[in-house]
Amino acid sequence: MATSRSSAILGYLESKKNLAGGACGVLGLVLTLTGVAGTYWPVVVGGLYAAGALIAPPERLRPPVPPEPAEQLGFAREDFARLREYAGEVELPAEPAGILAGLLELYAAVLAPGWVAGVLAGDPEAVHALTRAIRTDVPECVDAYQRTRWWTRLAPGGESPERHLERQLSLLREEAERLTADLRETEARRQQTHTTYLEGRRES
């Protein structure tokens, strides 16, 4: 607590308000030394300091810096570990469970440390999409299914929650497959670029 208080004090001492107030306070001292302030010099100096602090422009707040893709990938791995643990504790019908298992295998392959993860880290949009799916989409699918299934047992009828879950997980699987296809295309372009470079070097 003492450290945070010291940081706050140091921050104010370096602030524009303190600097402006100090400049006006110096003006008050000048008026005192020249005899203008008279016996009320403490009030004059304090008032000028306060006036300077009030008219100083507010401090510009620094916008939050988003994490780098590689750092965000580390967060995604932590979220994925929690997701696998959560998925291992829930009971799902055979068909959705199979889709979920395949989806998790795909996530695991892409997130595994190595050159594949390096390619992924070079695509911030892909990292964001993968993080969103792992952190939000998959848990929401499973949680919504469990809640809806509980209500369905009380009041049977309506559309099957299993079909919704199967459809949701299938869509996420398609999204993950598009992501891996894009990464594969990135590597294919890289290979083609190097081939073109070597061919050009031979002809030169």
PDB file of C-alpha atoms in Angstrom:
ATOM      1  CA  MET A   1       0.000   0.000   0.000  1.00  0.00           C
ATOM      2  CA  ALA A   2       2.912   2.298   0.825  1.00  0.00           C
ATOM      3  CA  THR A   3       4.377   1.657  -2.608  1.00  0.00           C
ATOM      4  CA  SER A   4       1.140   2.569  -4.388  1.00  0.00           C
ATOM      5  CA  ARG A   5       0.853   5.735  -2.281  1.00  0.00           C
ATOM      6  CA  SER A   6       4.438   6.697  -3.134  1.00  0.00           C
ATOM      7  CA  SER A   7       3.740   6.062  -6.829  1.00  0.00           C
ATOM      8  CA  ALA A   8       0.642   8.264  -6.670  1.00  0.00           C
ATOM      9  CA  ILE A   9       2.608  11.082  -5.009  1.00  0.00           C
ATOM     10  CA  LEU A  10       5.430  10.788  -7.514  1.00  0.00           C
ATOM     11  CA  GLY A  11       2.915  10.746 -10.357  1.00  0.00           C
ATOM     12  CA  TYR A  12       1.321  13.986  -9.130  1.00  0.00           C
ATOM     13  CA  LEU A  13       4.709  15.680  -8.690  1.00  0.00           C
ATOM     14  CA  GLU A  14       5.430  14.939 -12.359  1.00  0.00           C
ATOM     15  CA  SER A  15       1.948  15.936 -13.556  1.00  0.00           C
ATOM     16  CA  LYS A  16       1.074  18.970 -15.648  1.00  0.00           C
ATOM     17  CA  LYS A  17      -1.143  20.283 -12.855  1.00  0.00           C
ATOM     18  CA  ASN A  18       1.733  20.387 -10.353  1.00  0.00           C
ATOM     19  CA  LEU A  19       4.108  21.920 -12.871  1.00  0.00           C
ATOM     20  CA  ALA A  20       1.618  24.639 -13.824  1.00  0.00           C
ATOM     21  CA  GLY A  21       0.759  25.273 -10.182  1.00  0.00           C
ATOM     22  CA  GLY A  22       4.452  25.462  -9.302  1.00  0.00           C
ATOM     23  CA  ALA A  23       5.071  28.007 -12.060  1.00  0.00           C
ATOM     24  CA  CYS A  24       2.236  30.191 -10.787  1.00  0.00           C
ATOM     25  CA  GLY A  25       3.493  29.728  -7.220  1.00  0.00           C
ATOM     26  CA  VAL A  26       6.908  31.031  -8.288  1.00  0.00           C
ATOM     27  CA  LEU A  27       5.132  34.062  -9.692  1.00  0.00           C
ATOM     28  CA  GLY A  28       3.565  34.530  -6.269  1.00  0.00           C
ATOM     29  CA  LEU A  29       7.002  34.426  -4.642  1.00  0.00           C
ATOM     30  CA  VAL A  30       8.213  37.047  -7.108  1.00  0.00           C
ATOM     31  CA  LEU A  31       5.287  39.265  -6.145  1.00  0.00           C
ATOM     32  CA  THR A  32       6.155  38.689  -2.502  1.00  0.00           C
ATOM     33  CA  LEU A  33       9.801  39.648  -2.965  1.00  0.00           C
ATOM     34  CA  THR A  34       8.826  42.806  -4.838  1.00  0.00           C
ATOM     35  CA  GLY A  35       6.499  43.769  -2.003  1.00  0.00           C
ATOM     36  CA  VAL A  36       3.276  43.507  -4.012  1.00  0.00           C
ATOM     37  CA  ALA A  37       1.780  40.639  -1.980  1.00  0.00           C
ATOM     38  CA  GLY A  38       2.474  42.254   1.381  1.00  0.00           C
ATOM     39  CA  THR A  39       1.551  40.393   4.532  1.00  0.00           C
ATOM     40  CA  TYR A  40      -0.894  38.193   2.606  1.00  0.00           C
ATOM     41  CA  TRP A  41       1.874  36.526   0.618  1.00  0.00           C
ATOM     42  CA  PRO A  42       0.985  32.950   1.790  1.00  0.00           C
ATOM     43  CA  VAL A  43      -2.548  33.414   0.476  1.00  0.00           C
ATOM     44  CA  VAL A  44      -1.279  34.882  -2.788  1.00  0.00           C
ATOM     45  CA  VAL A  45       1.254  32.084  -3.369  1.00  0.00           C
ATOM     46  CA  GLY A  46      -1.252  29.360  -2.445  1.00  0.00           C
ATOM     47  CA  GLY A  47      -3.985  30.920  -4.558  1.00  0.00           C
ATOM     48  CA  LEU A  48      -1.751  31.244  -7.607  1.00  0.00           C
ATOM     49  CA  TYR A  49      -0.588  27.662  -7.208  1.00  0.00           C
ATOM     50  CA  ALA A  50      -4.206  26.465  -7.006  1.00  0.00           C
ATOM     51  CA  ALA A  51      -5.179  28.572 -10.016  1.00  0.00           C
ATOM     52  CA  GLY A  52      -2.315  27.155 -12.057  1.00  0.00           C
ATOM     53  CA  ALA A  53      -3.231  23.600 -11.119  1.00  0.00           C
ATOM     54  CA  LEU A  54      -6.861  24.220 -12.113  1.00  0.00           C
ATOM     55  CA  ILE A  55      -6.154  25.720 -15.527  1.00  0.00           C
ATOM     56  CA  ALA A  56      -3.572  23.086 -16.475  1.00  0.00           C
ATOM     57  CA  PRO A  57      -4.763  20.694 -19.216  1.00  0.00           C
ATOM     58  CA  PRO A  58      -5.731  17.226 -17.980  1.00  0.00           C
ATOM     59  CA  GLU A  59      -3.260  14.397 -18.282  1.00  0.00           C
ATOM     60  CA  ARG A  60      -3.594  12.433 -21.504  1.00  0.00           C
ATOM     61  CA  LEU A  61      -4.522   8.856 -20.702  1.00  0.00           C
ATOM     62  CA  ARG A  62      -2.532   6.267 -22.551  1.00  0.00           C
ATOM     63  CA  PRO A  63      -4.713   3.776 -24.439  1.00  0.00           C
ATOM     64  CA  PRO A  64      -4.328   0.158 -23.363  1.00  0.00           C
ATOM     65  CA  VAL A  65      -1.781  -1.728 -25.429  1.00  0.00           C
ATOM     66  CA  PRO A  66      -3.222  -4.974 -26.837  1.00  0.00           C
ATOM     67  CA  PRO A  67      -1.073  -8.060 -26.337  1.00  0.00           C
ATOM     68  CA  GLU A  68       1.175  -9.188 -29.161  1.00  0.00           C
ATOM     69  CA  PRO A  69      -0.136 -12.159 -31.202  1.00  0.00           C
ATOM     70  CA  ALA A  70       2.533 -14.450 -29.725  1.00  0.00           C
ATOM     71  CA  GLU A  71       1.569 -13.398 -26.206  1.00  0.00           C
ATOM     72  CA  GLN A  72      -2.119 -13.796 -27.017  1.00  0.00           C
ATOM     73  CA  LEU A  73      -1.319 -17.277 -28.313  1.00  0.00           C
ATOM     74  CA  GLY A  74       0.064 -18.112 -24.871  1.00  0.00           C
ATOM     75  CA  PHE A  75      -3.198 -16.979 -23.313  1.00  0.00           C
ATOM     76  CA  ALA A  76      -5.075 -19.141 -25.832  1.00  0.00           C
ATOM     77  CA  ARG A  77      -3.079 -22.184 -24.737  1.00  0.00           C
ATOM     78  CA  GLU A  78      -4.030 -21.541 -21.115  1.00  0.00           C
ATOM     79  CA  ASP A  79      -7.693 -21.165 -22.087  1.00  0.00           C
ATOM     80  CA  PHE A  80      -7.480 -24.330 -24.178  1.00  0.00           C
ATOM     81  CA  ALA A  81      -6.109 -26.329 -21.237  1.00  0.00           C
ATOM     82  CA  ARG A  82      -9.111 -25.216 -19.170  1.00  0.00           C
ATOM     83  CA  LEU A  83     -11.458 -26.024 -22.057  1.00  0.00           C
ATOM     84  CA  ARG A  84     -10.125 -29.585 -22.374  1.00  0.00           C
ATOM     85  CA  GLU A  85     -10.545 -30.098 -18.655  1.00  0.00           C
ATOM     86  CA  TYR A  86     -14.099 -28.748 -18.824  1.00  0.00           C
ATOM     87  CA  ALA A  87     -14.948 -30.885 -21.874  1.00  0.00           C
ATOM     88  CA  GLY A  88     -13.683 -33.985 -20.099  1.00  0.00           C
ATOM     89  CA  GLU A  89     -16.178 -33.481 -17.276  1.00  0.00           C
ATOM     90  CA  VAL A  90     -19.363 -33.008 -19.324  1.00  0.00           C
ATOM     91  CA  GLU A  91     -21.560 -35.743 -20.761  1.00  0.00           C
ATOM     92  CA  LEU A  92     -22.628 -35.253 -24.366  1.00  0.00           C
ATOM     93  CA  PRO A  93     -24.460 -37.441 -26.900  1.00  0.00           C
ATOM     94  CA  ALA A  94     -22.214 -39.523 -29.121  1.00  0.00           C
ATOM     95  CA  GLU A  95     -22.510 -37.401 -32.276  1.00  0.00           C
ATOM     96  CA  PRO A  96     -21.777 -33.960 -30.730  1.00  0.00           C
ATOM     97  CA  ALA A  97     -19.115 -35.536 -28.519  1.00  0.00           C
ATOM     98  CA  GLY A  98     -17.339 -36.843 -31.614  1.00  0.00           C
ATOM     99  CA  ILE A  99     -17.448 -33.451 -33.306  1.00  0.00           C
ATOM    100  CA  LEU A 100     -16.155 -31.768 -30.166  1.00  0.00           C
ATOM    101  CA  ALA A 101     -13.330 -34.286 -29.846  1.00  0.00           C
ATOM    102  CA  GLY A 102     -12.258 -33.641 -33.429  1.00  0.00           C
ATOM    103  CA  LEU A 103     -12.473 -29.895 -32.886  1.00  0.00           C
ATOM    104  CA  LEU A 104     -10.288 -30.081 -29.787  1.00  0.00           C
ATOM    105  CA  GLU A 105      -7.729 -32.194 -31.645  1.00  0.00           C
ATOM    106  CA  LEU A 106      -7.577 -29.552 -34.355  1.00  0.00           C
ATOM    107  CA  TYR A 107      -7.106 -26.777 -31.795  1.00  0.00           C
ATOM    108  CA  ALA A 108      -4.386 -28.792 -30.067  1.00  0.00           C
ATOM    109  CA  ALA A 109      -2.491 -29.348 -33.327  1.00  0.00           C
ATOM    110  CA  VAL A 110      -2.563 -25.653 -34.245  1.00  0.00           C
ATOM    111  CA  LEU A 111      -1.602 -24.464 -30.754  1.00  0.00           C
ATOM    112  CA  ALA A 112       1.210 -26.987 -30.215  1.00  0.00           C
ATOM    113  CA  PRO A 113       4.560 -25.183 -29.829  1.00  0.00           C
ATOM    114  CA  GLY A 114       6.496 -25.284 -33.078  1.00  0.00           C
ATOM    115  CA  TRP A 115       6.521 -23.858 -36.571  1.00  0.00           C
ATOM    116  CA  VAL A 116       2.744 -24.201 -37.035  1.00  0.00           C
ATOM    117  CA  ALA A 117       2.114 -21.981 -34.026  1.00  0.00           C
ATOM    118  CA  GLY A 118       4.711 -19.605 -35.452  1.00  0.00           C
ATOM    119  CA  VAL A 119       2.715 -19.299 -38.660  1.00  0.00           C
ATOM    120  CA  LEU A 120      -0.460 -18.782 -36.618  1.00  0.00           C
ATOM    121  CA  ALA A 121       1.186 -16.054 -34.519  1.00  0.00           C
ATOM    122  CA  GLY A 122       1.919 -14.178 -37.740  1.00  0.00           C
ATOM    123  CA  ASP A 123      -1.824 -13.807 -38.425  1.00  0.00           C
ATOM    124  CA  PRO A 124      -3.431 -11.651 -35.695  1.00  0.00           C
ATOM    125  CA  GLU A 125      -6.940 -12.178 -37.089  1.00  0.00           C
ATOM    126  CA  ALA A 126      -6.526 -15.957 -36.958  1.00  0.00           C
ATOM    127  CA  VAL A 127      -5.213 -15.746 -33.390  1.00  0.00           C
ATOM    128  CA  HIS A 128      -8.220 -13.626 -32.426  1.00  0.00           C
ATOM    129  CA  ALA A 129     -10.686 -16.030 -34.057  1.00  0.00           C
ATOM    130  CA  LEU A 130      -9.089 -19.041 -32.395  1.00  0.00           C
ATOM    131  CA  THR A 131      -8.978 -17.344 -28.995  1.00  0.00           C
ATOM    132  CA  ARG A 132     -12.634 -16.326 -29.288  1.00  0.00           C
ATOM    133  CA  ALA A 133     -13.699 -19.854 -30.201  1.00  0.00           C
ATOM    134  CA  ILE A 134     -11.777 -21.452 -27.341  1.00  0.00           C
ATOM    135  CA  ARG A 135     -12.574 -18.881 -24.687  1.00  0.00           C
ATOM    136  CA  THR A 136     -16.199 -18.122 -25.550  1.00  0.00           C
ATOM    137  CA  ASP A 137     -17.860 -20.056 -28.357  1.00  0.00           C
ATOM    138  CA  VAL A 138     -17.207 -23.692 -27.419  1.00  0.00           C
ATOM    139  CA  PRO A 139     -17.937 -23.253 -23.676  1.00  0.00           C
ATOM    140  CA  GLU A 140     -21.121 -21.350 -24.530  1.00  0.00           C
ATOM    141  CA  CYS A 141     -22.292 -24.150 -26.858  1.00  0.00           C
ATOM    142  CA  VAL A 142     -21.817 -26.840 -24.227  1.00  0.00           C
ATOM    143  CA  ASP A 143     -23.191 -24.764 -21.360  1.00  0.00           C
ATOM    144  CA  ALA A 144     -26.295 -23.710 -23.324  1.00  0.00           C
ATOM    145  CA  TYR A 145     -26.919 -27.349 -24.267  1.00  0.00           C
ATOM    146  CA  GLN A 146     -26.755 -28.508 -20.659  1.00  0.00           C
ATOM    147  CA  ARG A 147     -29.117 -25.777 -19.476  1.00  0.00           C
ATOM    148  CA  THR A 148     -31.596 -26.329 -22.291  1.00  0.00           C
ATOM    149  CA  ARG A 149     -31.513 -30.085 -21.809  1.00  0.00           C
ATOM    150  CA  TRP A 150     -32.402 -29.610 -18.123  1.00  0.00           C
ATOM    151  CA  TRP A 151     -35.484 -27.575 -19.055  1.00  0.00           C
ATOM    152  CA  THR A 152     -36.418 -30.037 -21.797  1.00  0.00           C
ATOM    153  CA  ARG A 153     -36.567 -32.817 -19.240  1.00  0.00           C
ATOM    154  CA  LEU A 154     -39.088 -30.793 -17.230  1.00  0.00           C
ATOM    155  CA  ALA A 155     -41.151 -29.806 -20.238  1.00  0.00           C
ATOM    156  CA  PRO A 156     -40.527 -32.141 -23.215  1.00  0.00           C
ATOM    157  CA  GLY A 157     -41.188 -30.913 -26.721  1.00  0.00           C
ATOM    158  CA  GLY A 158     -39.740 -28.353 -29.051  1.00  0.00           C
ATOM    159  CA  GLU A 159     -36.539 -28.558 -31.002  1.00  0.00           C
ATOM    160  CA  SER A 160     -33.932 -30.964 -29.730  1.00  0.00           C
ATOM    161  CA  PRO A 161     -31.049 -29.280 -27.857  1.00  0.00           C
ATOM    162  CA  GLU A 162     -28.785 -32.047 -29.174  1.00  0.00           C
ATOM    163  CA  ARG A 163     -29.395 -30.920 -32.759  1.00  0.00           C
ATOM    164  CA  HIS A 164     -28.549 -27.327 -31.857  1.00  0.00           C
ATOM    165  CA  LEU A 165     -25.337 -28.424 -30.152  1.00  0.00           C
ATOM    166  CA  GLU A 166     -24.357 -30.612 -33.089  1.00  0.00           C
ATOM    167  CA  ARG A 167     -24.975 -27.767 -35.533  1.00  0.00           C
ATOM    168  CA  GLN A 168     -23.052 -25.250 -33.425  1.00  0.00           C
ATOM    169  CA  LEU A 169     -20.027 -27.502 -33.038  1.00  0.00           C
ATOM    170  CA  SER A 170     -20.114 -28.324 -36.757  1.00  0.00           C
ATOM    171  CA  LEU A 171     -20.010 -24.616 -37.582  1.00  0.00           C
ATOM    172  CA  LEU A 172     -17.050 -24.132 -35.261  1.00  0.00           C
ATOM    173  CA  ARG A 173     -15.325 -27.101 -36.872  1.00  0.00           C
ATOM    174  CA  GLU A 174     -15.861 -25.547 -40.317  1.00  0.00           C
ATOM    175  CA  GLU A 175     -14.460 -22.268 -39.029  1.00  0.00           C
ATOM    176  CA  ALA A 176     -11.374 -24.030 -37.637  1.00  0.00           C
ATOM    177  CA  GLU A 177     -10.862 -25.880 -40.917  1.00  0.00           C
ATOM    178  CA  ARG A 178     -11.026 -22.584 -42.830  1.00  0.00           C
ATOM    179  CA  LEU A 179      -8.449 -21.163 -40.434  1.00  0.00           C
ATOM    180  CA  THR A 180      -6.057 -24.067 -41.003  1.00  0.00           C
ATOM    181  CA  ALA A 181      -6.651 -23.860 -44.757  1.00  0.00           C
ATOM    182  CA  ASP A 182      -5.679 -20.176 -44.684  1.00  0.00           C
ATOM    183  CA  LEU A 183      -2.508 -21.000 -42.740  1.00  0.00           C
ATOM    184  CA  ARG A 184      -1.695 -23.741 -45.226  1.00  0.00           C
ATOM    185  CA  GLU A 185      -2.215 -21.277 -48.062  1.00  0.00           C
ATOM    186  CA  THR A 186       0.178 -18.855 -46.365  1.00  0.00           C
ATOM    187  CA  GLU A 187       2.881 -21.516 -46.362  1.00  0.00           C
ATOM    188  CA  ALA A 188       2.093 -22.464 -49.966  1.00  0.00           C
ATOM    189  CA  ARG A 189       2.513 -18.838 -51.046  1.00  0.00           C
ATOM    190  CA  ARG A 190       5.779 -18.674 -49.151  1.00  0.00           C
ATOM    191  CA  GLN A 191       7.046 -21.758 -50.960  1.00  0.00           C
ATOM    192  CA  GLN A 192       5.953 -20.415 -54.329  1.00  0.00           C
ATOM    193  CA  THR A 193       7.626 -17.080 -53.634  1.00  0.00           C
ATOM    194  CA  HIS A 194      10.896 -18.821 -52.865  1.00  0.00           C
ATOM    195  CA  THR A 195      10.626 -20.891 -56.044  1.00  0.00           C
ATOM    196  CA  THR A 196      10.084 -17.724 -58.083  1.00  0.00           C
ATOM    197  CA  TYR A 197      13.052 -16.104 -56.379  1.00  0.00           C
ATOM    198  CA  LEU A 198      15.339 -19.067 -57.169  1.00  0.00           C
ATOM    199  CA  GLU A 199      14.171 -19.167 -60.769  1.00  0.00           C
ATOM    200  CA  GLY A 200      14.834 -15.484 -61.136  1.00  0.00           C
ATOM    201  CA  ARG A 201      18.279 -15.810 -59.616  1.00  0.00           C
ATOM    202  CA  ARG A 202      19.145 -18.586 -62.085  1.00  0.00           C
ATOM    203  CA  GLU A 203      18.158 -16.462 -65.056  1.00  0.00           C
ATOM    204  CA  SER A 204      20.050 -13.396 -63.900  1.00  0.00           C
TER     205      SER A 204
END
